[in-house]
PDB file of C-alpha atoms in Angstrom:
ATOM      1  CA  PHE A1197      12.870  -2.959  -5.273  1.00  0.00           C
ATOM      2  CA  ILE A1198      11.761   0.462  -4.238  1.00  0.00           C
ATOM      3  CA  THR A1199      12.117   1.644  -7.906  1.00  0.00           C
ATOM      4  CA  MET A1200       9.781  -1.185  -9.037  1.00  0.00           C
ATOM      5  CA  VAL A1201       7.189  -0.043  -6.475  1.00  0.00           C
ATOM      6  CA  ILE A1202       7.433   3.599  -7.592  1.00  0.00           C
ATOM      7  CA  CYS A1203       6.827   2.398 -11.246  1.00  0.00           C
ATOM      8  CA  ALA A1204       3.895   0.175 -10.125  1.00  0.00           C
ATOM      9  CA  VAL A1205       2.261   3.181  -8.331  1.00  0.00           C
ATOM     10  CA  ILE A1206       2.587   5.348 -11.382  1.00  0.00           C
ATOM     11  CA  GLU A1207       1.130   2.623 -13.706  1.00  0.00           C
ATOM     12  CA  LEU A1208      -1.696   1.556 -11.355  1.00  0.00           C
ATOM     13  CA  GLY A1209      -2.491   4.511  -8.954  1.00  0.00           C
ATOM     14  CA  PRO A1210      -4.620   6.922 -11.095  1.00  0.00           C
ATOM     15  CA  SER A1211      -6.608   4.131 -12.932  1.00  0.00           C
ATOM     16  CA  PHE A1212      -7.306   2.422  -9.708  1.00  0.00           C
ATOM     17  CA  ASP A1213      -8.905   5.523  -8.145  1.00  0.00           C
ATOM     18  CA  LYS A1214     -11.036   6.009 -11.317  1.00  0.00           C
ATOM     19  CA  ARG A1215     -12.159   2.374 -11.224  1.00  0.00           C
ATOM     20  CA  MET A1216     -13.112   2.367  -7.587  1.00  0.00           C
ATOM     21  CA  GLY A1217     -14.797   5.803  -7.947  1.00  0.00           C
ATOM     22  CA  ARG A1218     -17.049   4.342 -10.697  1.00  0.00           C
ATOM     23  CA  ARG A1219     -17.869   1.344  -8.506  1.00  0.00           C
ATOM     24  CA  THR A1220     -18.794   3.441  -5.613  1.00  0.00           C
ATOM     25  CA  ARG A1221     -21.345   5.383  -7.734  1.00  0.00           C
ATOM     26  CA  ILE A1222     -22.647   2.203  -9.253  1.00  0.00           C
ATOM     27  CA  THR A1223     -23.025   0.503  -5.756  1.00  0.00           C
ATOM     28  CA  ILE A1224     -24.765   3.456  -4.187  1.00  0.00           C
ATOM     29  CA  ASP A1225     -27.205   3.666  -7.054  1.00  0.00           C
ATOM     30  CA  LYS A1226     -28.064  -0.022  -7.299  1.00  0.00           C
ATOM     31  CA  ASP A1227     -27.412  -1.668  -4.052  1.00  0.00           C
ATOM     32  CA  GLU A1228     -30.326  -1.323  -1.594  1.00  0.00           C
ATOM     33  CA  THR A1229     -28.361  -2.991   1.092  1.00  0.00           C
ATOM     34  CA  ASN A1230     -25.457  -0.572   0.975  1.00  0.00           C
ATOM     35  CA  PRO A1231     -23.842  -0.274   4.333  1.00  0.00           C
ATOM     36  CA  LEU A1232     -24.058   3.586   4.102  1.00  0.00           C
ATOM     37  CA  LYS A1233     -27.755   3.201   4.961  1.00  0.00           C
ATOM     38  CA  ASP A1234     -27.106   1.618   8.177  1.00  0.00           C
ATOM     39  CA  ASP A1235     -25.133   4.663   9.488  1.00  0.00           C
ATOM     40  CA  GLU A1236     -26.225   8.032   8.408  1.00  0.00           C
ATOM     41  CA  ASN A1237     -23.018   9.559   9.865  1.00  0.00           C
ATOM     42  CA  GLN A1238     -20.724   7.413   7.560  1.00  0.00           C
ATOM     43  CA  ASP A1239     -18.769   9.611   5.359  1.00  0.00           C
ATOM     44  CA  LEU A1240     -18.686   8.378   1.688  1.00  0.00           C
ATOM     45  CA  ASP A1241     -15.082   9.393   1.053  1.00  0.00           C
ATOM     46  CA  ASP A1242     -14.015   7.309   4.063  1.00  0.00           C
ATOM     47  CA  LEU A1243     -15.973   4.257   3.261  1.00  0.00           C
ATOM     48  CA  PRO A1244     -13.233   1.956   1.916  1.00  0.00           C
ATOM     49  CA  LEU A1245     -10.659   2.912   4.656  1.00  0.00           C
ATOM     50  CA  SER A1246     -13.165   2.760   7.537  1.00  0.00           C
ATOM     51  CA  ILE A1247     -14.605  -0.667   6.551  1.00  0.00           C
ATOM     52  CA  LEU A1248     -11.099  -2.075   5.874  1.00  0.00           C
ATOM     53  CA  GLY A1249      -9.929  -0.696   9.084  1.00  0.00           C
ATOM     54  CA  LYS A1250     -12.089  -3.146  10.919  1.00  0.00           C
ATOM     55  CA  CYS A1251     -10.342  -6.147   9.297  1.00  0.00           C
ATOM     56  CA  GLU A1252      -8.080  -8.001  11.828  1.00  0.00           C
ATOM     57  CA  THR A1253      -5.228 -10.102  10.551  1.00  0.00           C
ATOM     58  CA  GLU A1254      -1.719 -10.328  11.659  1.00  0.00           C
ATOM     59  CA  HIS A1255      -1.120  -6.716  10.436  1.00  0.00           C
ATOM     60  CA  HIS A1256      -4.592  -5.546  10.381  1.00  0.00           C
ATOM     61  CA  LEU A1257      -4.066  -6.290   6.738  1.00  0.00           C
ATOM     62  CA  LEU A1258      -2.723  -3.710   5.478  1.00  0.00           C
ATOM     63  CA  GLY A1259      -0.917  -0.979   7.054  1.00  0.00           C
ATOM     64  CA  GLY A1260      -0.696  -2.311  10.493  1.00  0.00           C
ATOM     65  CA  THR A1261      -1.746  -0.537  13.697  1.00  0.00           C
ATOM     66  CA  LYS A1262       1.345   1.583  14.094  1.00  0.00           C
ATOM     67  CA  LYS A1263       0.906   5.385  13.860  1.00  0.00           C
ATOM     68  CA  VAL A1264       3.445   7.099  11.613  1.00  0.00           C
ATOM     69  CA  GLU A1265       4.862  10.586  12.282  1.00  0.00           C
ATOM     70  CA  MET A1266       4.657  12.772   9.283  1.00  0.00           C
ATOM     71  CA  GLY A1267       5.043  16.493   9.486  1.00  0.00           C
ATOM     72  CA  GLY A1268       3.632  16.414  13.018  1.00  0.00           C
ATOM     73  CA  ASN A1269       0.486  14.609  11.945  1.00  0.00           C
ATOM     74  CA  ASN A1270      -0.282  10.898  12.907  1.00  0.00           C
ATOM     75  CA  THR A1271      -1.546   8.897   9.983  1.00  0.00           C
ATOM     76  CA  SER A1272      -2.408   5.210   9.674  1.00  0.00           C
ATOM     77  CA  LEU A1273      -1.743   3.495   6.402  1.00  0.00           C
ATOM     78  CA  ILE A1274      -4.518   1.133   5.315  1.00  0.00           C
ATOM     79  CA  PHE A1275      -4.250   0.290   1.669  1.00  0.00           C
ATOM     80  CA  HIS A1276      -7.118  -1.201  -0.188  1.00  0.00           C
ATOM     81  CA  PRO A1277      -6.522  -4.993  -0.583  1.00  0.00           C
ATOM     82  CA  LEU A1278      -7.215  -4.912  -4.328  1.00  0.00           C
ATOM     83  CA  PHE A1279      -4.517  -2.235  -4.786  1.00  0.00           C
ATOM     84  CA  LEU A1280      -1.904  -4.221  -3.007  1.00  0.00           C
ATOM     85  CA  ALA A1281      -2.835  -7.310  -5.031  1.00  0.00           C
ATOM     86  CA  LYS A1282      -2.554  -5.311  -8.229  1.00  0.00           C
ATOM     87  CA  ILE A1283       0.891  -4.097  -7.277  1.00  0.00           C
ATOM     88  CA  LEU A1284       2.036  -7.549  -6.439  1.00  0.00           C
ATOM     89  CA  ASP A1285       0.707  -8.870  -9.784  1.00  0.00           C
ATOM     90  CA  TYR A1286       2.176  -6.011 -11.802  1.00  0.00           C
ATOM     91  CA  ILE A1287       5.724  -6.410 -10.280  1.00  0.00           C
ATOM     92  CA  SER A1288       5.432 -10.260 -10.728  1.00  0.00           C
ATOM     93  CA  ARG A1289       4.543  -9.984 -14.420  1.00  0.00           C
ATOM     94  CA  THR A1290       6.917  -7.143 -15.302  1.00  0.00           C
ATOM     95  CA  TRP A1291      10.166  -8.073 -13.341  1.00  0.00           C
ATOM     96  CA  GLY A1292       9.314 -11.339 -11.387  1.00  0.00           C
ATOM     97  CA  HIS A1293      11.622 -13.330 -13.592  1.00  0.00           C
ATOM     98  CA  LEU A1294      14.539 -10.978 -13.112  1.00  0.00           C
ATOM     99  CA  TYR A1295      14.434  -9.354  -9.664  1.00  0.00           C
ATOM    100  CA  ARG A1296      16.590 -11.232  -7.133  1.00  0.00           C
ATOM    101  CA  GLU A1297      16.671 -10.550  -3.422  1.00  0.00           C
ATOM    102  CA  PRO A1298      19.806  -8.615  -2.326  1.00  0.00           C
ATOM    103  CA  SER A1299      22.485 -10.057   0.009  1.00  0.00           C
ATOM    104  CA  HIS A1300      22.200  -9.474   3.715  1.00  0.00           C
ATOM    105  CA  PRO A1301      24.699  -6.531   3.644  1.00  0.00           C
ATOM    106  CA  GLU A1302      23.115  -4.884   0.661  1.00  0.00           C
ATOM    107  CA  TYR A1303      19.641  -5.338   2.180  1.00  0.00           C
ATOM    108  CA  SER A1304      20.898  -3.734   5.411  1.00  0.00           C
ATOM    109  CA  TRP A1305      22.272  -0.746   3.530  1.00  0.00           C
ATOM    110  CA  ARG A1306      19.092  -0.176   1.554  1.00  0.00           C
ATOM    111  CA  TRP A1307      16.980  -0.432   4.671  1.00  0.00           C
ATOM    112  CA  GLU A1308      19.209   2.164   6.265  1.00  0.00           C
ATOM    113  CA  VAL A1309      18.725   4.509   3.261  1.00  0.00           C
ATOM    114  CA  HIS A1310      15.044   4.060   2.730  1.00  0.00           C
ATOM    115  CA  HIS A1311      13.688   3.157   6.157  1.00  0.00           C
ATOM    116  CA  GLY A1312      16.293   3.920   8.705  1.00  0.00           C
ATOM    117  CA  GLN A1313      15.774   7.843   8.632  1.00  0.00           C
ATOM    118  CA  THR A1314      12.059   7.551   9.242  1.00  0.00           C
ATOM    119  CA  SER A1315      11.306   4.215  10.919  1.00  0.00           C
ATOM    120  CA  GLU A1316      11.361   3.429  14.695  1.00  0.00           C
ATOM    121  CA  THR A1317      14.468   1.756  15.900  1.00  0.00           C
ATOM    122  CA  MET A1318      14.231  -2.034  15.169  1.00  0.00           C
ATOM    123  CA  ALA A1319      15.959  -5.013  16.572  1.00  0.00           C
ATOM    124  CA  ALA A1320      19.625  -5.482  15.588  1.00  0.00           C
ATOM    125  CA  GLN A1321      18.974  -9.008  14.107  1.00  0.00           C
ATOM    126  CA  GLU A1322      16.223  -7.429  11.923  1.00  0.00           C
ATOM    127  CA  LYS A1323      18.660  -4.844  10.645  1.00  0.00           C
ATOM    128  CA  LEU A1324      21.366  -7.290   9.871  1.00  0.00           C
ATOM    129  CA  ARG A1325      19.597  -9.817   7.671  1.00  0.00           C
ATOM    130  CA  ASN A1326      17.233  -9.901   4.758  1.00  0.00           C
ATOM    131  CA  PRO A1327      14.153 -11.732   6.116  1.00  0.00           C
ATOM    132  CA  ARG A1328      13.801 -13.403   2.610  1.00  0.00           C
ATOM    133  CA  VAL A1329      16.302 -15.643   0.866  1.00  0.00           C
ATOM    134  CA  PRO A1330      19.131 -13.667  -0.728  1.00  0.00           C
ATOM    135  CA  GLY A1331      19.329 -14.361  -4.529  1.00  0.00           C
ATOM    136  CA  SER A1332      15.757 -15.760  -4.639  1.00  0.00           C
ATOM    137  CA  LEU A1333      13.160 -14.688  -7.255  1.00  0.00           C
ATOM    138  CA  THR A1334      10.705 -13.347  -4.667  1.00  0.00           C
ATOM    139  CA  PHE A1335       7.980 -12.249  -7.124  1.00  0.00           C
ATOM    140  CA  GLU A1336       8.496 -14.832  -9.891  1.00  0.00           C
ATOM    141  CA  ASN A1337       5.328 -16.942  -9.127  1.00  0.00           C
ATOM    142  CA  ILE A1338       3.291 -14.351  -7.056  1.00  0.00           C
ATOM    143  CA  ARG A1339       1.014 -13.713 -10.006  1.00  0.00           C
ATOM    144  CA  PHE A1340      -0.228 -17.287 -10.029  1.00  0.00           C
ATOM    145  CA  ALA A1341      -1.465 -16.939  -6.476  1.00  0.00           C
ATOM    146  CA  LEU A1342      -3.612 -13.946  -7.458  1.00  0.00           C
ATOM    147  CA  HIS A1343      -6.303 -15.596  -9.619  1.00  0.00           C
ATOM    148  CA  LYS A1344      -9.157 -13.787 -11.272  1.00  0.00           C
ATOM    149  CA  THR A1345     -11.850 -14.811  -8.833  1.00  0.00           C
ATOM    150  CA  MET A1346      -9.833 -13.661  -5.895  1.00  0.00           C
ATOM    151  CA  MET A1347      -9.203 -10.252  -7.466  1.00  0.00           C
ATOM    152  CA  GLU A1348     -12.928  -9.936  -8.168  1.00  0.00           C
ATOM    153  CA  ARG A1349     -13.784 -10.684  -4.555  1.00  0.00           C
ATOM    154  CA  LEU A1350     -11.169  -8.102  -3.294  1.00  0.00           C
ATOM    155  CA  GLU A1351     -12.653  -5.553  -5.525  1.00  0.00           C
ATOM    156  CA  MET A1352     -15.988  -5.906  -3.823  1.00  0.00           C
ATOM    157  CA  LEU A1353     -14.720  -5.701  -0.221  1.00  0.00           C
ATOM    158  CA  PRO A1354     -15.352  -2.020   0.535  1.00  0.00           C
ATOM    159  CA  TYR A1355     -18.985  -2.279  -0.182  1.00  0.00           C
ATOM    160  CA  GLN A1356     -19.869  -5.644   1.308  1.00  0.00           C
ATOM    161  CA  SER A1357     -18.145  -5.881   4.635  1.00  0.00           C
ATOM    162  CA  PRO A1358     -18.428  -9.427   6.346  1.00  0.00           C
ATOM    163  CA  SER A1359     -20.302  -7.686   9.164  1.00  0.00           C
ATOM    164  CA  LYS A1360     -23.115  -7.015   6.686  1.00  0.00           C
ATOM    165  CA  PHE A1361     -23.462 -10.657   5.496  1.00  0.00           C
ATOM    166  CA  HIS A1362     -26.558 -12.504   6.463  1.00  0.00           C
ATOM    167  CA  ASP A1363     -26.345 -15.734   8.426  1.00  0.00           C
ATOM    168  CA  ASP A1364     -27.171 -18.283   5.677  1.00  0.00           C
ATOM    169  CA  ASP A1365     -25.012 -20.924   3.979  1.00  0.00           C
ATOM    170  CA  GLU A1366     -24.216 -18.735   0.928  1.00  0.00           C
ATOM    171  CA  GLU A1367     -23.167 -15.822   2.955  1.00  0.00           C
ATOM    172  CA  ASP A1368     -21.128 -18.031   5.196  1.00  0.00           C
ATOM    173  CA  THR A1369     -19.233 -19.291   2.263  1.00  0.00           C
ATOM    174  CA  LYS A1370     -18.593 -15.728   1.139  1.00  0.00           C
ATOM    175  CA  LYS A1371     -17.182 -14.852   4.602  1.00  0.00           C
ATOM    176  CA  LYS A1372     -14.829 -17.770   4.533  1.00  0.00           C
ATOM    177  CA  LEU A1373     -13.577 -17.061   1.043  1.00  0.00           C
ATOM    178  CA  TRP A1374     -13.095 -13.302   2.062  1.00  0.00           C
ATOM    179  CA  ALA A1375     -11.072 -14.379   5.127  1.00  0.00           C
ATOM    180  CA  THR A1376      -8.967 -16.721   3.006  1.00  0.00           C
ATOM    181  CA  ASP A1377      -8.286 -14.014   0.511  1.00  0.00           C
ATOM    182  CA  MET A1378      -7.284 -11.407   3.203  1.00  0.00           C
ATOM    183  CA  LEU A1379      -5.021 -13.999   5.014  1.00  0.00           C
ATOM    184  CA  LYS A1380      -3.188 -14.902   1.733  1.00  0.00           C
ATOM    185  CA  LEU A1381      -2.787 -11.294   0.777  1.00  0.00           C
ATOM    186  CA  SER A1382      -1.385 -10.339   4.348  1.00  0.00           C
ATOM    187  CA  ILE A1383       1.159 -13.073   4.029  1.00  0.00           C
ATOM    188  CA  LEU A1384       2.213 -12.038   0.447  1.00  0.00           C
ATOM    189  CA  VAL A1385       2.783  -8.465   1.399  1.00  0.00           C
ATOM    190  CA  SER A1386       4.575  -9.221   4.678  1.00  0.00           C
ATOM    191  CA  SER A1387       8.308  -8.711   5.318  1.00  0.00           C
ATOM    192  CA  ARG A1388       9.005 -12.438   5.131  1.00  0.00           C
ATOM    193  CA  HIS A1389       7.548 -12.885   1.654  1.00  0.00           C
ATOM    194  CA  THR A1390       7.878  -9.855  -0.499  1.00  0.00           C
ATOM    195  CA  GLY A1391       8.199  -6.750   1.827  1.00  0.00           C
ATOM    196  CA  LEU A1392       5.801  -4.771  -0.314  1.00  0.00           C
ATOM    197  CA  LEU A1393       4.080  -3.142   2.600  1.00  0.00           C
ATOM    198  CA  ASP A1394       7.495  -2.037   4.199  1.00  0.00           C
ATOM    199  CA  GLU A1395       8.401  -0.365   0.784  1.00  0.00           C
ATOM    200  CA  LEU A1396       5.011   1.351   0.572  1.00  0.00           C
ATOM    201  CA  LYS A1397       5.307   2.701   4.169  1.00  0.00           C
ATOM    202  CA  ALA A1398       8.889   3.852   3.464  1.00  0.00           C
ATOM    203  CA  LEU A1399       7.759   5.746   0.266  1.00  0.00           C
ATOM    204  CA  GLU A1400       4.948   7.425   2.120  1.00  0.00           C
ATOM    205  CA  GLN A1401       7.127   8.452   5.000  1.00  0.00           C
ATOM    206  CA  LEU A1402       9.782   9.809   2.618  1.00  0.00           C
ATOM    207  CA  GLY A1403       7.011  11.902   0.944  1.00  0.00           C
ATOM    208  CA  ILE A1404       7.323  10.025  -2.436  1.00  0.00           C
ATOM    209  CA  ILE A1405       3.830   8.677  -2.572  1.00  0.00           C
ATOM    210  CA  GLU A1406       0.644   9.619  -0.668  1.00  0.00           C
ATOM    211  CA  MET A1407      -2.649   7.714   0.029  1.00  0.00           C
ATOM    212  CA  SER A1408      -5.297   8.295  -2.503  1.00  0.00           C
ATOM    213  CA  LYS A1409      -9.089   8.646  -1.840  1.00  0.00           C
ATOM    214  CA  PHE A1410     -10.008   4.958  -2.259  1.00  0.00           C
ATOM    215  CA  GLY A1411      -7.121   3.336  -0.553  1.00  0.00           C
ATOM    216  CA  GLY A1412      -4.583   3.359  -3.376  1.00  0.00           C
ATOM    217  CA  ALA A1413      -1.516   5.356  -3.790  1.00  0.00           C
ATOM    218  CA  VAL A1414      -0.289   8.102  -6.147  1.00  0.00           C
ATOM    219  CA  LEU A1415       3.020   9.935  -6.507  1.00  0.00           C
ATOM    220  CA  THR A1416       3.268  13.315  -4.752  1.00  0.00           C
ATOM    221  CA  GLU A1417       3.667  16.372  -6.972  1.00  0.00           C
ATOM    222  CA  ASP A1418       7.283  16.854  -5.929  1.00  0.00           C
ATOM    223  CA  TRP A1419       8.217  13.118  -5.529  1.00  0.00           C
ATOM    224  CA  TYR A1420      11.321  13.436  -7.702  1.00  0.00           C
ATOM    225  CA  THR A1421      12.868  15.895  -5.102  1.00  0.00           C
ATOM    226  CA  LYS A1422      12.731  13.235  -2.407  1.00  0.00           C
ATOM    227  CA  VAL A1423      14.729  10.471  -4.036  1.00  0.00           C
ATOM    228  CA  ASP A1424      18.243   9.487  -2.909  1.00  0.00           C
ATOM    229  CA  PRO A1425      21.475   8.461  -4.711  1.00  0.00           C
ATOM    230  CA  LEU A1426      20.621   4.880  -4.578  1.00  0.00           C
ATOM    231  CA  ILE A1427      17.805   5.507  -7.199  1.00  0.00           C
ATOM    232  CA  LEU A1428      19.757   8.149  -9.085  1.00  0.00           C
ATOM    233  CA  ASN A1429      22.845   6.005  -9.420  1.00  0.00           C
ATOM    234  CA  GLU A1430      20.777   3.229 -10.527  1.00  0.00           C
ATOM    235  CA  MET A1431      19.133   5.419 -13.145  1.00  0.00           C
ATOM    236  CA  GLU A1432      22.592   6.727 -14.363  1.00  0.00           C
ATOM    237  CA  SER A1433      23.954   3.210 -14.686  1.00  0.00           C
ATOM    238  CA  ASN A1434      21.084   1.353 -16.075  1.00  0.00           C
ATOM    239  CA  TRP A1435      17.763   2.853 -17.137  1.00  0.00           C
ATOM    240  CA  SER A1436      18.101   6.442 -18.086  1.00  0.00           C
ATOM    241  CA  PHE A1437      17.019   7.580 -21.534  1.00  0.00           C
ATOM    242  CA  GLU A1438      20.680   7.534 -22.633  1.00  0.00           C
ATOM    243  CA  ARG A1439      21.471   4.168 -21.161  1.00  0.00           C
ATOM    244  CA  ASP A1440      18.298   2.294 -21.957  1.00  0.00           C
ATOM    245  CA  THR A1441      17.224   3.499 -25.328  1.00  0.00           C
ATOM    246  CA  ASN A1442      14.935   0.455 -25.939  1.00  0.00           C
ATOM    247  CA  ASN A1443      13.468   0.535 -22.446  1.00  0.00           C
ATOM    248  CA  LYS A1444      14.455  -3.035 -21.693  1.00  0.00           C
ATOM    249  CA  PHE A1445      14.220  -2.299 -18.057  1.00  0.00           C
ATOM    250  CA  LEU A1446      10.474  -1.260 -18.557  1.00  0.00           C
ATOM    251  CA  ILE A1447      10.776   1.950 -16.517  1.00  0.00           C
ATOM    252  CA  PRO A1448       7.810   4.327 -17.248  1.00  0.00           C
ATOM    253  CA  SER A1449       8.830   7.442 -19.161  1.00  0.00           C
ATOM    254  CA  LYS A1450       7.516   9.645 -16.427  1.00  0.00           C
ATOM    255  CA  VAL A1451       9.996   8.276 -13.958  1.00  0.00           C
ATOM    256  CA  LYS A1452      12.954   8.973 -16.294  1.00  0.00           C
ATOM    257  CA  ARG A1453      11.651  12.355 -17.504  1.00  0.00           C
ATOM    258  CA  ASP A1454      10.931  13.769 -13.916  1.00  0.00           C
ATOM    259  CA  LEU A1455      14.206  12.619 -12.612  1.00  0.00           C
ATOM    260  CA  ALA A1456      16.228  13.818 -15.648  1.00  0.00           C
ATOM    261  CA  ASN A1457      14.492  17.166 -15.551  1.00  0.00           C
ATOM    262  CA  TYR A1458      15.376  17.770 -11.879  1.00  0.00           C
ATOM    263  CA  TRP A1459      18.674  16.091 -11.373  1.00  0.00           C
ATOM    264  CA  VAL A1460      21.985  16.244 -13.114  1.00  0.00           C
ATOM    265  CA  LYS A1461      25.361  14.490 -12.338  1.00  0.00           C
ATOM    266  CA  VAL A1462      28.216  16.977 -12.047  1.00  0.00           C
ATOM    267  CA  ASP A1463      31.629  15.394 -11.641  1.00  0.00           C
ATOM    268  CA  SER A1464      31.156  13.247  -8.644  1.00  0.00           C
ATOM    269  CA  ALA A1465      27.993  14.876  -7.307  1.00  0.00           C
ATOM    270  CA  TRP A1466      24.237  15.193  -7.986  1.00  0.00           C
ATOM    271  CA  ALA A1467      23.070  18.690  -8.395  1.00  0.00           C
ATOM    272  CA  LEU A1468      19.785  20.395  -9.250  1.00  0.00           C
ATOM    273  CA  ASN A1469      19.315  20.811 -12.990  1.00  0.00           C
ATOM    274  CA  GLU A1470      18.173  24.398 -12.711  1.00  0.00           C
ATOM    275  CA  ASP A1471      21.094  25.403 -10.687  1.00  0.00           C
ATOM    276  CA  LEU A1472      24.259  23.394 -11.066  1.00  0.00           C
ATOM    277  CA  SER A1473      25.961  25.166  -8.007  1.00  0.00           C
ATOM    278  CA  GLU A1474      23.316  23.537  -5.840  1.00  0.00           C
ATOM    279  CA  ILE A1475      25.026  20.301  -4.918  1.00  0.00           C
ATOM    280  CA  VAL A1476      22.759  17.977  -2.990  1.00  0.00           C
ATOM    281  CA  PHE A1477      24.544  14.638  -2.786  1.00  0.00           C
ATOM    282  CA  THR A1478      28.226  14.050  -3.345  1.00  0.00           C
ATOM    283  CA  ASP A1479      29.968  10.644  -3.859  1.00  0.00           C
ATOM    284  CA  GLU A1480      32.328  11.449  -1.081  1.00  0.00           C
ATOM    285  CA  GLU A1481      29.635  12.108   1.457  1.00  0.00           C
ATOM    286  CA  TRP A1482      27.555   9.067   0.238  1.00  0.00           C
ATOM    287  CA  ASN A1483      30.436   6.692   0.417  1.00  0.00           C
ATOM    288  CA  SER A1484      31.492   8.034   3.875  1.00  0.00           C
ATOM    289  CA  TRP A1485      27.869   7.346   5.036  1.00  0.00           C
ATOM    290  CA  ARG A1486      28.050   3.734   3.779  1.00  0.00           C
ATOM    291  CA  ARG A1487      31.412   3.147   5.340  1.00  0.00           C
ATOM    292  CA  CYS A1488      30.163   4.407   8.745  1.00  0.00           C
ATOM    293  CA  PHE A1489      27.142   2.258   8.288  1.00  0.00           C
ATOM    294  CA  GLU A1490      29.259  -0.858   7.494  1.00  0.00           C
ATOM    295  CA  ASP A1491      31.409  -0.341  10.564  1.00  0.00           C
ATOM    296  CA  GLU A1492      28.211  -0.079  12.680  1.00  0.00           C
ATOM    297  CA  ILE A1493      26.926  -3.321  11.175  1.00  0.00           C
ATOM    298  CA  GLU A1494      30.294  -5.060  11.824  1.00  0.00           C
ATOM    299  CA  LYS A1495      30.115  -4.124  15.425  1.00  0.00           C
ATOM    300  CA  MET A1496      26.469  -5.376  15.607  1.00  0.00           C
ATOM    301  CA  GLU A1497      27.540  -8.693  14.022  1.00  0.00           C
ATOM    302  CA  ASN A1498      30.420  -9.036  16.506  1.00  0.00           C
ATOM    303  CA  TYR A1499      28.135  -8.395  19.367  1.00  0.00           C
ATOM    304  CA  GLU A1500      25.587 -10.851  17.984  1.00  0.00           C
ATOM    305  CA  ASP A1501      28.205 -13.467  17.529  1.00  0.00           C
ATOM    306  CA  GLY A1502      29.773 -12.915  20.931  1.00  0.00           C
ATOM    307  CA  ILE A1503      33.203 -12.197  19.474  1.00  0.00           C
ATOM    308  CA  GLY A1504      33.614  -8.842  21.292  1.00  0.00           C
ATOM    309  CA  LYS A1505      36.066  -7.222  18.898  1.00  0.00           C
ATOM    310  CA  PHE A1506      37.280  -3.769  19.905  1.00  0.00           C
ATOM    311  CA  GLY A1507      39.647  -1.203  18.434  1.00  0.00           C
TER     312      GLY A1507
END
């Protein structure tokens, strides 16, 4: 899943910022009721995030209210709703008919690798089980929920906040539609439905992506140095240039190229391409970590079940 999100960010991130940048200029030039005029101290660069930050849903849509520690700085992730919708749509159209949710044990292991090193301690039950149905095609029908008119309304959100609507029937309808769109989107990105927001947070905390100016995301310059053997082994087995000559997995060339230029498999270890003596990950260490994690999970399961096994 996390590889799909990386691919979606590569494909959508740069074009999203360009599109929203153009819309910002058009809106400021033509819209006499632009919310900037109501607050001379409003910073143009912060407009999409500041307005979206006022939205209140179960997760404050989109990024939640939790502060994330990164390099000693506190940041709050608030993605533009249109960007999240576009990622959902892209994944649904590209891999929705293929991607199946992992089993509970596999989900727990992947969570440990991608989230466990950066996230706050979570409840044992949350760590043990995939909140979605294992084996299900989570993204298969998501694209049908994101219809054209909804996407158009989401695109206008930063520049027409509900607080700026007038009190008449037409504007009241707009507010209701906006609220419905936001509620639907907050459900779709939640842990129980797709887990998209969890993966974006993990990628940001790992230093693989960063927030862009208009509430989207782009890859960091050295993103390929931050990946783990889960992604590297997946590449080696399935979608590297050598394995997937016809690109049936639909992985962008940039992902393959960046990883292939930086990493190389030497015997049973991943090393830096520029210095083969610089071993970063070994299969032995990786497998040992997984065995220790599985032992921990077994103890947690025993505790949850009340069996009380020891030894």
